[in-house]
Coordinates of C-alpha atoms and ligand atoms in Angstrom, one line a residue:
M1 CA -0.1 0.2 0.0
R2 CA 1.1 3.4 -1.1
I3 CA 1.3 5.8 2.1
V4 CA 0.9 9.4 1.2
P5 CA 3.0 11.8 3.5
S6 CA 1.0 14.4 5.0
D7 CA 3.9 16.4 6.7
R8 CA 4.8 18.1 3.7
P9 CA 3.3 19.1 0.2
P10 CA 2.7 16.0 -2.4
D11 CA 5.6 15.4 -4.6
Q12 CA 3.1 15.6 -7.4
P13 CA 0.5 18.2 -8.1
A14 CA -3.0 17.3 -7.2
R15 CA -5.1 15.8 -10.0
L16 CA -7.4 18.2 -11.1
V17 CA -11.1 17.6 -11.8
D18 CA -10.5 19.1 -15.2
D19 CA -7.9 16.4 -16.0
F20 CA -10.7 13.7 -16.2
T21 CA -13.8 15.6 -17.1
P22 CA -16.6 13.5 -18.8
D23 CA -17.2 14.2 -22.3
L24 CA -20.6 15.9 -21.8
I25 CA -19.2 18.4 -19.4
D26 CA -17.8 21.3 -21.2
V27 CA -16.0 23.0 -18.1
G28 CA -15.1 20.9 -15.4
A29 CA -14.5 23.7 -13.0
H30 CA -17.5 24.8 -11.1
Q31 CA -18.5 27.4 -8.6
L32 CA -20.2 25.4 -6.2
C33 CA -19.2 25.1 -2.3
P34 CA -16.4 22.8 -1.6
G35 CA -17.3 19.4 -0.6
C36 CA -20.9 19.9 -2.4
G37 CA -22.1 16.5 -3.5
E38 CA -24.2 18.0 -6.5
P39 CA -21.3 18.1 -8.8
V40 CA -20.6 14.3 -8.5
A41 CA -23.9 13.2 -9.1
M42 CA -24.0 15.4 -12.1
R43 CA -20.9 13.6 -13.4
S44 CA -22.4 10.2 -12.9
A45 CA -25.6 11.2 -14.8
M46 CA -23.2 12.6 -17.8
E47 CA -21.2 9.4 -17.6
A48 CA -24.3 7.2 -17.5
I49 CA -25.5 8.9 -20.8
S50 CA -22.3 8.6 -22.4
E51 CA -21.9 5.2 -21.8
L52 CA -25.3 4.4 -23.0
G53 CA -24.6 6.3 -26.1
L54 CA -27.4 8.5 -25.8
E55 CA -25.6 11.9 -26.2
K56 CA -27.2 12.8 -29.3
R57 CA -30.5 12.0 -28.3
T58 CA -30.7 13.5 -24.8
I59 CA -32.5 16.6 -23.6
A60 CA -32.2 17.5 -19.7
V61 CA -34.9 19.8 -18.1
F62 CA -33.6 21.6 -15.2
G63 CA -35.2 22.8 -11.8
I64 CA -34.1 25.6 -9.7
G65 CA -31.3 25.3 -7.1
C66 CA -27.6 25.2 -6.7
Y67 CA -27.3 22.4 -9.6
T68 CA -28.6 24.7 -12.0
A69 CA -25.3 26.3 -12.5
F70 CA -24.7 23.1 -14.3
S71 CA -27.0 23.8 -17.2
N72 CA -24.6 26.0 -18.9
N73 CA -21.8 23.4 -18.5
L74 CA -23.3 20.5 -20.1
D75 CA -22.9 19.4 -23.9
V76 CA -26.7 18.0 -24.0
E77 CA -29.6 20.0 -25.0
V78 CA -31.1 21.8 -21.7
L79 CA -34.4 23.4 -21.1
Q80 CA -34.8 25.4 -17.8
A81 CA -38.3 24.6 -16.0
L82 CA -40.2 26.6 -13.7
H83 CA -39.5 25.9 -9.7
G84 CA -41.0 22.5 -9.5
R85 CA -42.4 22.2 -12.9
A86 CA -39.7 20.3 -14.7
P87 CA -41.6 16.7 -15.1
S88 CA -44.4 18.7 -16.8
L89 CA -42.0 20.0 -19.3
A90 CA -40.3 16.9 -19.7
T91 CA -43.8 15.2 -20.3
G92 CA -44.3 17.7 -23.2
V93 CA -40.9 17.1 -24.5
K94 CA -41.4 13.6 -24.5
R95 CA -44.9 13.5 -26.3
A96 CA -43.8 15.9 -28.8
S97 CA -40.5 14.1 -29.6
P98 CA -40.8 10.4 -28.3
G99 CA -37.4 9.1 -29.8
T100 CA -35.6 11.6 -27.5
V101 CA -34.5 10.6 -24.0
V102 CA -36.0 13.1 -21.6
L103 CA -34.7 13.6 -17.8
T104 CA -34.9 15.9 -15.3
I105 CA -32.4 17.4 -12.8
Q106 CA -34.3 18.7 -9.9
G107 CA -33.5 19.1 -5.9
D108 CA -35.6 18.2 -3.0
G109 CA -36.7 21.7 -2.4
D110 CA -37.7 22.0 -6.4
M111 CA -39.2 18.5 -6.5
V112 CA -40.6 18.2 -3.1
S113 CA -41.3 21.2 -1.3
E114 CA -42.4 23.1 -4.6
G115 CA -43.4 20.8 -7.1
L116 CA -44.6 17.5 -5.4
Q117 CA -47.7 17.2 -7.6
E118 CA -45.8 17.4 -10.7
V119 CA -43.6 14.6 -10.2
V120 CA -46.3 12.4 -8.6
H121 CA -48.9 12.9 -11.6
A122 CA -46.1 12.3 -14.2
A123 CA -45.0 9.2 -12.4
A124 CA -48.8 8.0 -12.0
R125 CA -49.4 8.7 -15.7
G126 CA -46.4 6.5 -16.5
E127 CA -44.7 9.0 -18.6
A128 CA -41.6 7.6 -20.1
I129 CA -39.2 9.9 -18.8
T130 CA -36.3 9.7 -16.0
C131 CA -36.6 12.2 -13.1
I132 CA -33.4 12.7 -11.1
M133 CA -33.8 14.3 -7.6
L134 CA -30.6 15.5 -5.9
N135 CA -31.5 15.2 -2.0
N136 CA -29.5 17.4 0.4
G137 CA -32.5 18.0 2.8
V138 CA -32.2 21.8 2.2
F139 CA -33.0 24.6 0.2
G140 CA -29.3 25.1 -0.5
E141 CA -29.2 27.8 -2.9
T142 CA -31.2 30.3 -0.9
G143 CA -29.4 29.4 2.4
G144 CA -30.3 26.2 3.8
H145 CA -33.8 26.3 4.8
M146 CA -35.7 23.0 6.0
T147 CA -37.3 21.3 3.1
A148 CA -40.0 18.4 2.9
T149 CA -37.3 15.8 3.0
T150 CA -35.4 17.3 5.9
V151 CA -35.0 14.2 8.5
L152 CA -36.3 14.5 12.2
G153 CA -33.2 16.1 14.2
Q154 CA -31.6 17.7 11.2
R155 CA -30.4 21.2 11.9
T156 CA -31.3 24.0 8.9
K157 CA -31.7 27.7 9.0
T158 CA -35.3 27.2 9.9
S159 CA -34.9 24.4 12.3
L160 CA -31.9 25.4 14.2
E161 CA -32.6 23.2 17.1
G162 CA -33.4 20.0 14.6
R163 CA -36.4 19.3 12.9
D164 CA -39.2 18.7 15.3
P165 CA -42.0 16.3 14.2
D166 CA -44.6 18.3 16.6
R167 CA -43.6 21.8 15.1
H168 CA -42.3 20.7 11.5
G169 CA -43.9 17.5 10.4
R170 CA -42.3 14.6 9.2
P171 CA -40.2 14.3 6.0
I172 CA -41.7 12.9 2.9
L173 CA -40.0 9.9 1.6
L174 CA -40.3 10.7 -2.1
A175 CA -38.8 7.4 -3.5
S176 CA -40.8 5.3 -1.2
L177 CA -44.0 7.1 -2.1
L178 CA -43.4 6.9 -6.0
A179 CA -42.7 3.2 -5.6
Q180 CA -46.1 2.6 -4.6
L181 CA -47.8 4.1 -8.0
E182 CA -48.4 1.7 -10.8
G183 CA -47.1 4.0 -13.3
T184 CA -43.6 3.8 -12.1
A185 CA -41.2 1.1 -13.6
F186 CA -37.8 1.8 -11.9
V187 CA -37.3 3.7 -8.5
A188 CA -34.3 3.8 -6.6
R189 CA -32.2 5.8 -4.3
G190 CA -28.4 6.4 -4.6
A191 CA -25.8 8.6 -2.3
V192 CA -22.6 10.2 -3.4
N193 CA -20.9 10.2 0.1
S194 CA -18.3 7.2 -0.6
A195 CA -16.6 6.0 -3.9
G196 CA -18.8 3.0 -3.6
N197 CA -21.8 4.6 -3.2
V198 CA -20.9 7.0 -6.4
A199 CA -20.2 3.7 -8.4
R200 CA -23.6 2.2 -7.3
T201 CA -25.7 5.3 -7.9
K202 CA -24.1 5.4 -11.6
R203 CA -25.5 1.8 -12.0
L204 CA -28.8 3.3 -11.0
L205 CA -28.8 5.8 -13.4
I206 CA -28.0 3.6 -16.2
R207 CA -30.9 1.1 -15.3
A208 CA -33.2 4.2 -15.2
L209 CA -32.2 5.1 -18.6
E210 CA -32.5 1.8 -19.8
T211 CA -35.9 1.5 -18.4
Q212 CA -36.9 4.8 -20.6
V213 CA -35.3 3.5 -23.7
K214 CA -37.1 0.0 -23.6
G215 CA -40.4 2.3 -23.0
A216 CA -41.3 0.5 -19.4
G217 CA -42.7 3.6 -17.9
F218 CA -41.7 6.3 -15.4
S219 CA -38.4 6.0 -13.9
F220 CA -36.8 7.8 -11.1
V221 CA -33.6 8.0 -9.2
E222 CA -33.1 10.0 -5.9
I223 CA -29.5 11.0 -5.2
L224 CA -28.3 11.9 -1.4
T225 CA -26.0 14.8 -1.9
M226 CA -23.8 16.6 0.6
C227 CA -24.6 20.2 1.6
P228 CA -21.9 21.2 4.1
T229 CA -23.0 24.7 3.8
G230 CA -26.7 24.3 4.3
W231 CA -26.0 21.8 7.1
F232 CA -23.6 24.3 9.0
I233 CA -20.9 21.5 9.4
E234 CA -17.4 21.2 8.5
T235 CA -16.9 20.2 4.8
E236 CA -15.0 17.3 5.7
E237 CA -17.7 15.8 8.0
A238 CA -20.2 16.0 5.3
P239 CA -20.0 12.4 3.9
A240 CA -20.3 10.9 7.5
Y241 CA -23.0 13.1 8.3
L242 CA -25.1 12.2 5.0
G243 CA -24.4 8.4 6.1
E244 CA -25.6 9.0 9.7
H245 CA -28.5 11.3 9.4
L246 CA -30.1 11.6 5.8
A247 CA -29.4 7.9 4.5
A248 CA -30.7 6.4 7.8
V249 CA -34.1 7.6 6.9
H250 CA -34.0 7.9 2.9
E251 CA -32.4 4.3 2.6
P252 CA -30.4 3.7 -0.5
G253 CA -31.1 0.9 -2.6
V254 CA -33.6 -0.3 -5.7
L255 CA -37.3 0.1 -4.6
K256 CA -38.9 -1.1 -7.8
D257 CA -37.7 -2.6 -11.0
V258 CA -40.4 -4.1 -13.4
L259 CA -37.7 -5.1 -16.0
A260 CA -35.7 -7.2 -13.1
Ligands
LIG1 C1 -41.2 30.4 -7.6 C2 -40.0 30.4 -6.9 N1 -39.9 30.1 -5.6 C3 -38.6 30.3 -5.0 C4 -37.7 30.6 -5.6 C5 -36.3 30.4 -4.8 N2 -35.5 29.4 -4.7 C6 -34.5 29.2 -5.9 S1 -33.4 28.1 -5.5 C7 -34.3 27.7 -4.3 C8 -34.0 26.4 -3.6 C9 -33.9 25.2 -4.4 O1 -33.7 23.9 -3.4 P1 -33.4 22.8 -4.0 O2 -34.2 22.3 -5.1 O3 -33.4 21.7 -2.9 O4 -31.7 22.8 -4.6 P2 -30.4 22.9 -3.8 O5 -30.1 24.4 -3.8 O6 -30.6 22.3 -2.2 O7 -29.5 22.2 -4.7 C10 -35.4 28.5 -4.0 C11 -36.3 28.3 -2.9 C12 -37.5 30.8 -6.8 N3 -36.4 30.9 -7.7 N4 -38.7 30.5 -7.5
LIG2 S1 -25.2 25.5 -0.7 FE1 -25.0 23.4 -0.5 S2 -25.8 22.4 -2.4 FE2 -25.4 24.6 -2.7 S3 -23.3 24.5 -3.8 FE3 -23.1 24.9 -1.6 S4 -22.9 22.8 -0.7 FE4 -23.7 22.7 -2.9
LIG3 MG1 -31.7 20.8 -2.0

């Protein structure tokens, strides 16, 4: 095993993200916070599209959140939806152009707090689209407020003592809810807090896109992402925090796969 000395600068310069940027990301550098999980999730989604050879057929519909910054960086067609409305816009695109592969990129604030009915109805109708939710349990972009997915006890800007079920209600577990609908064909939850989880999440994204390409119905992947800024914790603590708090409630795994 190679031991990396930590008492002096490394002999080799650090490997820059730009050095191994996936084909579909035009600019590897980003302006999201250090330790944010959303760039990792975006990379995985772009790699999944490339690996399936879908780059020329894909249209991504973006919600509004920190991840929206990537809408300028991607070498796939991108449409911007109103807050929470991406599944309806994606429905229109897919119906108008059935040969395209259509996915949404949304956050928990966008998809569950602002636009829950949109994704639930699209799923119930069995639209042949793939919805991807980056779940960090906060409205990250606007300062770390509680969302509908914030777990009990989680500290946010609007739940400083932690989410309290009596005052704030209980979280909505969206993947679990969608899996109950007959229109859904593939529903899964991943996370990006470790190398193993990143690899597993990419497999879930590939499976969801395959579900769409095969015309099996609506597919959904929730990805738990770190937000050290909105969680008000140190950057390096965020992966463990995700595992101990968010993933303990929103449990990663495949909840439904009709093609299996
Ligand atoms: C109709 C509307 N309401 C509120 C906002 C303000 N707003 C912009 S981004 C955002 C938070 C999005 O949170 P989330 O989708 O979880 O993304 P994150 O920033 O956490 O990645 C909000 C509330 C808005 N742009 N439009
Ligand atoms: S506020 Fe949170 S979600 Fe937004 S860029 Fe920073 S770490 Fe990422
Ligand atoms: Mg969020």
